[in-house]
Amino acid sequence: MKKLCILLAMLTVLLTIGEASAQRRRNTKTHSRHKTHRTVKKKSRKKKTAKPVKKITPIDPRLDDPDYDPFLQCEDTCGHVHGIDLSHYQGEVFWETVGENTKMAYVYLKATEGGDRIDDRYERNIDLAHRYGLKVGSYHFFRPKSPLIQQLENFKTQCRPGEQDLIPMIDIETTGGLPTDVFCDSLITFLGLVEQAYRQQPLIYTYRNFYNKHLVGKLDDYKLMIAMYTPEEPVLADGRDITMWQYTSKGRIVGVNGYVDKSRFLGEHGLREIRFRHIFPK
C-alpha cells in the first residue's frame, strides 16, 4: 500500500512538469506570432534639380566709350555720298523736310514690279522729290517668270526718261523658282532690253548672298548696288568692284515715318557715275 502511494505521487509530479513544459512552449509560439519586426526604411535619394543657367546678355563695348552716340548714323560720321530708296511701304513722305537734309543727295523710287504692278505712290513721290531738290532714279522689281517684254513696257510707262536724274535700277532678289542658268538667261535678256530702251546700262541692285549664289561672273559690265546690313563693307565672291552699298534697311530720316533703306557710294565712286544720260535721236 505504501508503494502504491509513492507511485501515484511520482506520476502526479511528472504530469505537473509535463503540463508546465507544454504551457511554456505555447507561450513561446504566441510571443513569436506577436513579435514586432523592426522595419528599416531606406533613405530615398532626392534627384538633384539642375540650377537654371543665367543668360548673360553681351554688353556692346561701344557703350563704354564716353563719346559714343547711339543716334549717330553712317552719314553723320563719314564723307561719302548717301541716299535712300522708297516705295509705297513708307506711306506719306514729307518731301520738303527730306529735301532739307543735306546729307541725302539722291533717292531711288520704286516704279513697277513684274508685268503689271505699279507703285501707287510713284507719281507723287517723283514729282515732290524733284520739287525739293533731290536727284531721282527709278527702279523695277524683276520677276523672272513674268514675260520680259511685258515687264519692260510696264517699267517704261512709269520710268520716263525726261523725269530721270539717275540711271534706271533693276531690283533682283528672287529666281522665281527657276534653275540658276535659266534664271540668268532670263535676267540677262531683260537687262539687254532695258539698255536698248534707255540707251544706257541699268544699275543692278541685289543682296550679297544672292549675288554669290546666282550671279557670280554673269554681270561683269554692270554697276552694282549691294545690300548687306553689317558694319563691314561688302565683298563679293568674285572680287567684283561695288559702286554702291545699301548698308541698312532700318535707317531713320526726318520726314519719313518708320524705317527707310539707306545707301552710299563706296571707295572713290560718286554720283556722276550713275547720272542719267539724256541721249536724243539725231
Short mmCIF file of C-alpha atoms in Angstrom, two decimals:
data_model
loop_
_atom_site.label_atom_id
_atom_site.label_comp_id
_atom_site.label_asym_id
_atom_site.label_seq_id
_atom_site.Cartn_x
_atom_site.Cartn_y
_atom_site.Cartn_z
CA MET A 1 0.00 0.00 0.00
CA LYS A 2 2.81 2.36 0.78
CA LYS A 3 4.47 1.64 -2.59
CA LEU A 4 1.29 2.42 -4.44
CA CYS A 5 1.03 5.82 -2.81
CA ILE A 6 4.63 6.64 -3.78
CA LEU A 7 3.96 5.70 -7.43
CA LEU A 8 0.85 7.88 -7.54
CA ALA A 9 2.79 10.80 -6.09
CA MET A 10 5.59 10.42 -8.69
CA LEU A 11 3.05 10.21 -11.52
CA THR A 12 1.36 13.40 -10.31
CA VAL A 13 4.74 15.22 -10.26
CA LEU A 14 5.55 14.08 -13.82
CA LEU A 15 2.18 15.19 -15.14
CA THR A 16 2.63 18.59 -13.47
CA ILE A 17 6.11 19.03 -15.02
CA GLY A 18 4.82 17.99 -18.49
CA GLU A 19 1.91 20.40 -18.31
CA ALA A 20 4.24 23.26 -17.31
CA SER A 21 6.60 22.44 -20.19
CA ALA A 22 3.73 22.39 -22.71
CA GLN A 23 2.48 25.74 -21.40
CA ARG A 24 5.95 27.29 -21.88
CA ARG A 25 6.03 26.05 -25.50
CA ARG A 26 2.60 27.57 -26.18
CA ASN A 27 3.67 30.89 -24.68
CA THR A 28 6.80 30.92 -26.79
CA LYS A 29 4.85 30.39 -30.03
CA THR A 30 2.32 33.04 -29.13
CA HIS A 31 5.10 35.51 -28.37
CA SER A 32 6.71 34.72 -31.70
CA ARG A 33 3.49 35.43 -33.56
CA HIS A 34 3.06 38.82 -31.90
CA LYS A 35 6.67 39.87 -32.09
CA THR A 36 7.06 43.23 -33.82
CA HIS A 37 9.69 43.25 -36.51
CA ARG A 38 11.64 46.48 -36.93
CA THR A 39 11.48 47.79 -40.45
CA VAL A 40 14.44 49.79 -41.66
CA LYS A 41 13.36 52.46 -44.12
CA LYS A 42 15.72 53.11 -46.95
CA LYS A 43 16.54 56.72 -47.43
CA SER A 44 15.26 57.88 -50.78
CA ARG A 45 17.77 59.81 -52.83
CA LYS A 46 16.42 63.08 -53.97
CA LYS A 47 17.20 63.88 -57.56
CA LYS A 48 19.21 67.00 -57.84
CA THR A 49 17.43 69.62 -59.85
CA ALA A 50 19.70 71.36 -62.32
CA LYS A 51 20.07 75.02 -61.50
CA PRO A 52 18.81 77.27 -64.29
CA VAL A 53 21.63 78.78 -66.30
CA LYS A 54 21.54 82.52 -66.09
CA LYS A 55 21.68 84.05 -69.53
CA ILE A 56 24.28 86.72 -69.88
CA THR A 57 23.48 89.47 -72.34
CA PRO A 58 26.67 90.70 -74.00
CA ILE A 59 27.34 94.35 -73.47
CA ASP A 60 28.07 96.44 -76.53
CA PRO A 61 31.69 97.61 -75.99
CA ARG A 62 30.83 100.92 -77.59
CA LEU A 63 28.71 101.80 -74.57
CA ASP A 64 31.92 102.17 -72.56
CA ASP A 65 33.04 104.90 -74.96
CA PRO A 66 32.08 108.28 -73.44
CA ASP A 67 31.92 109.76 -76.95
CA TYR A 68 29.55 107.10 -78.34
CA ASP A 69 26.21 108.45 -79.52
CA PRO A 70 23.68 105.71 -80.42
CA PHE A 71 21.71 108.20 -82.52
CA LEU A 72 24.58 108.86 -84.90
CA GLN A 73 24.18 107.19 -88.27
CA CYS A 74 26.64 106.42 -91.02
CA GLU A 75 26.02 109.67 -92.89
CA ASP A 76 26.87 111.61 -89.72
CA THR A 77 30.34 110.12 -89.43
CA CYS A 78 31.72 109.84 -92.97
CA GLY A 79 32.19 111.90 -96.10
CA HIS A 80 30.57 109.51 -98.59
CA VAL A 81 27.58 110.43 -100.74
CA HIS A 82 24.40 109.00 -99.20
CA GLY A 83 20.88 108.38 -100.43
CA ILE A 84 17.68 106.47 -99.76
CA ASP A 85 15.20 104.32 -101.64
CA LEU A 86 11.46 104.44 -101.12
CA SER A 87 8.25 102.75 -102.16
CA HIS A 88 4.61 102.78 -101.08
CA TYR A 89 5.66 100.91 -97.92
CA GLN A 90 6.87 104.18 -96.40
CA GLY A 91 3.44 105.76 -96.82
CA GLU A 92 3.24 109.52 -96.99
CA VAL A 93 6.63 111.21 -97.21
CA PHE A 94 7.19 114.83 -96.19
CA TRP A 95 9.44 115.72 -99.10
CA GLU A 96 10.03 119.32 -98.07
CA THR A 97 11.65 118.04 -94.87
CA VAL A 98 13.59 115.32 -96.68
CA GLY A 99 14.84 117.89 -99.19
CA GLU A 100 16.30 119.97 -96.37
CA ASN A 101 18.52 117.07 -95.32
CA THR A 102 21.83 117.97 -96.96
CA LYS A 103 23.28 114.52 -96.17
CA MET A 104 20.84 112.78 -98.54
CA ALA A 105 21.86 113.51 -102.12
CA TYR A 106 19.66 111.10 -104.07
CA VAL A 107 16.63 108.86 -103.90
CA TYR A 108 15.60 105.76 -105.85
CA LEU A 109 11.84 105.30 -106.10
CA LYS A 110 10.06 102.05 -106.81
CA ALA A 111 8.16 102.43 -110.06
CA THR A 112 6.99 98.95 -111.04
CA GLU A 113 7.11 95.22 -110.33
CA GLY A 114 6.74 92.36 -112.78
CA GLY A 115 4.48 92.77 -115.76
CA ASP A 116 1.57 94.69 -114.26
CA ARG A 117 2.24 96.14 -110.83
CA ILE A 118 2.71 99.89 -110.43
CA ASP A 119 3.70 101.54 -107.16
CA ASP A 120 0.73 103.73 -106.33
CA ARG A 121 2.87 106.46 -104.72
CA TYR A 122 5.43 106.72 -107.52
CA GLU A 123 3.89 109.65 -109.39
CA ARG A 124 3.51 111.78 -106.27
CA ASN A 125 6.92 110.81 -104.90
CA ILE A 126 8.88 111.63 -108.06
CA ASP A 127 7.12 114.96 -108.51
CA LEU A 128 7.78 116.11 -104.94
CA ALA A 129 11.32 114.70 -104.78
CA HIS A 130 12.22 116.81 -107.82
CA ARG A 131 10.42 119.81 -106.41
CA TYR A 132 12.52 119.74 -103.25
CA GLY A 133 15.87 119.27 -104.94
CA LEU A 134 16.77 115.57 -104.78
CA LYS A 135 18.39 113.65 -107.61
CA VAL A 136 15.91 110.93 -108.55
CA GLY A 137 16.13 107.49 -110.12
CA SER A 138 13.51 104.78 -110.61
CA TYR A 139 13.65 101.04 -110.09
CA HIS A 140 11.83 97.94 -111.26
CA PHE A 141 11.43 94.75 -109.22
CA PHE A 142 12.28 91.90 -111.59
CA ARG A 143 10.04 88.82 -111.72
CA PRO A 144 11.87 86.08 -113.66
CA LYS A 145 8.71 84.20 -114.68
CA SER A 146 6.81 87.23 -115.98
CA PRO A 147 7.00 87.92 -119.74
CA LEU A 148 10.04 90.09 -120.32
CA ILE A 149 8.54 92.43 -122.91
CA GLN A 150 5.54 92.98 -120.67
CA GLN A 151 7.85 93.87 -117.75
CA LEU A 152 9.76 96.33 -119.89
CA GLU A 153 6.59 98.04 -121.14
CA ASN A 154 5.29 98.25 -117.59
CA PHE A 155 8.51 99.94 -116.44
CA LYS A 156 8.51 102.35 -119.39
CA THR A 157 5.03 103.62 -118.54
CA GLN A 158 6.40 104.97 -115.23
CA CYS A 159 10.14 105.47 -115.71
CA ARG A 160 10.04 108.24 -118.32
CA PRO A 161 13.49 109.45 -119.44
CA GLY A 162 12.64 113.15 -119.11
CA GLU A 163 11.98 112.71 -115.36
CA GLN A 164 15.15 110.78 -114.52
CA ASP A 165 18.31 112.17 -112.96
CA LEU A 166 19.84 108.73 -112.33
CA ILE A 167 20.11 105.60 -114.47
CA PRO A 168 17.34 103.01 -114.03
CA MET A 169 17.87 100.38 -111.37
CA ILE A 170 16.74 96.74 -111.58
CA ASP A 171 15.97 95.10 -108.24
CA ILE A 172 16.94 91.39 -108.33
CA GLU A 173 16.03 89.36 -105.26
CA THR A 174 14.45 86.11 -106.45
CA THR A 175 14.97 83.37 -109.04
CA GLY A 176 11.24 82.71 -109.12
CA GLY A 177 11.99 79.05 -108.51
CA LEU A 178 13.91 78.73 -111.78
CA PRO A 179 17.25 76.90 -112.03
CA THR A 180 20.14 79.37 -111.86
CA ASP A 181 21.12 79.02 -115.52
CA VAL A 182 17.53 79.54 -116.74
CA PHE A 183 17.08 82.47 -114.35
CA CYS A 184 20.31 84.11 -115.54
CA ASP A 185 19.33 83.73 -119.20
CA SER A 186 16.02 85.46 -118.47
CA LEU A 187 17.69 88.23 -116.46
CA ILE A 188 20.42 89.00 -118.99
CA THR A 189 17.86 89.16 -121.79
CA PHE A 190 15.77 91.59 -119.76
CA LEU A 191 18.77 93.77 -118.93
CA GLY A 192 19.56 93.96 -122.63
CA LEU A 193 16.01 95.15 -123.34
CA VAL A 194 16.29 97.84 -120.64
CA GLU A 195 19.64 99.01 -122.02
CA GLN A 196 18.22 99.21 -125.52
CA ALA A 197 15.17 101.18 -124.35
CA TYR A 198 17.09 103.72 -122.24
CA ARG A 199 20.37 103.74 -124.21
CA GLN A 200 22.44 103.05 -121.10
CA GLN A 201 23.04 100.15 -118.81
CA PRO A 202 20.89 99.96 -115.69
CA LEU A 203 22.24 99.79 -112.16
CA ILE A 204 21.87 96.33 -110.59
CA TYR A 205 20.55 96.02 -107.04
CA THR A 206 20.82 92.72 -105.19
CA TYR A 207 21.90 91.14 -101.91
CA ARG A 208 25.44 89.94 -101.42
CA ASN A 209 24.42 86.34 -100.68
CA PHE A 210 22.08 86.25 -103.68
CA TYR A 211 24.85 87.54 -105.94
CA ASN A 212 27.35 84.99 -104.63
CA LYS A 213 24.91 82.14 -105.16
CA HIS A 214 23.47 83.00 -108.57
CA LEU A 215 25.23 85.90 -110.30
CA VAL A 216 28.99 85.41 -109.99
CA GLY A 217 30.59 86.08 -113.36
CA LYS A 218 27.29 86.98 -115.02
CA LEU A 219 27.13 90.76 -114.67
CA ASP A 220 30.70 91.92 -115.11
CA ASP A 221 29.80 95.03 -117.14
CA TYR A 222 27.13 96.38 -114.81
CA LYS A 223 27.39 98.77 -111.90
CA LEU A 224 26.25 97.19 -108.64
CA MET A 225 24.39 98.33 -105.55
CA ILE A 226 24.87 95.55 -102.99
CA ALA A 227 22.69 95.21 -99.90
CA MET A 228 24.39 93.88 -96.77
CA TYR A 229 23.38 95.04 -93.32
CA THR A 230 26.58 94.68 -91.32
CA PRO A 231 29.20 97.19 -90.12
CA GLU A 232 31.72 95.83 -92.65
CA GLU A 233 31.66 96.85 -96.30
CA PRO A 234 30.53 94.02 -98.59
CA VAL A 235 32.98 91.89 -100.54
CA LEU A 236 31.75 89.63 -103.36
CA ALA A 237 32.91 86.08 -104.02
CA ASP A 238 34.41 87.06 -107.39
CA GLY A 239 36.00 90.25 -106.06
CA ARG A 240 33.85 92.47 -108.29
CA ASP A 241 34.00 96.20 -107.79
CA ILE A 242 30.94 97.54 -105.99
CA THR A 243 29.69 101.02 -106.84
CA MET A 244 27.12 101.44 -104.05
CA TRP A 245 26.30 99.77 -100.75
CA GLN A 246 22.87 99.64 -99.12
CA TYR A 247 24.05 99.39 -95.54
CA THR A 248 20.76 99.36 -93.63
CA SER A 249 17.07 98.68 -94.06
CA LYS A 250 16.31 100.31 -90.70
CA GLY A 251 17.55 103.81 -91.24
CA ARG A 252 15.80 106.85 -89.88
CA ILE A 253 15.31 110.19 -91.54
CA VAL A 254 13.20 113.19 -90.60
CA GLY A 255 10.27 113.37 -92.98
CA VAL A 256 9.77 109.61 -93.35
CA ASN A 257 7.69 107.61 -90.89
CA GLY A 258 9.20 104.27 -89.92
CA TYR A 259 12.31 102.68 -91.35
CA VAL A 260 13.96 103.57 -94.62
CA ASP A 261 16.67 101.90 -96.73
CA LYS A 262 19.91 103.88 -96.84
CA SER A 263 22.84 103.51 -99.19
CA ARG A 264 26.12 105.20 -100.03
CA PHE A 265 28.89 105.11 -102.60
CA LEU A 266 31.96 103.01 -101.92
CA GLY A 267 35.59 103.99 -102.41
CA GLU A 268 36.10 106.74 -104.95
CA HIS A 269 32.75 106.19 -106.66
CA GLY A 270 30.37 109.12 -106.85
CA LEU A 271 27.06 110.43 -108.09
CA ARG A 272 28.38 111.37 -111.52
CA GLU A 273 28.78 107.69 -112.41
CA ILE A 274 25.05 106.96 -112.23
CA ARG A 275 23.71 110.13 -113.81
CA PHE A 276 21.08 109.55 -116.48
CA ARG A 277 22.45 110.48 -119.91
CA HIS A 278 19.71 112.15 -121.92
CA ILE A 279 20.54 110.93 -125.40
CA PHE A 280 18.11 112.03 -128.06
CA PRO A 281 17.93 110.55 -131.58
CA LYS A 282 19.51 112.65 -134.29
#
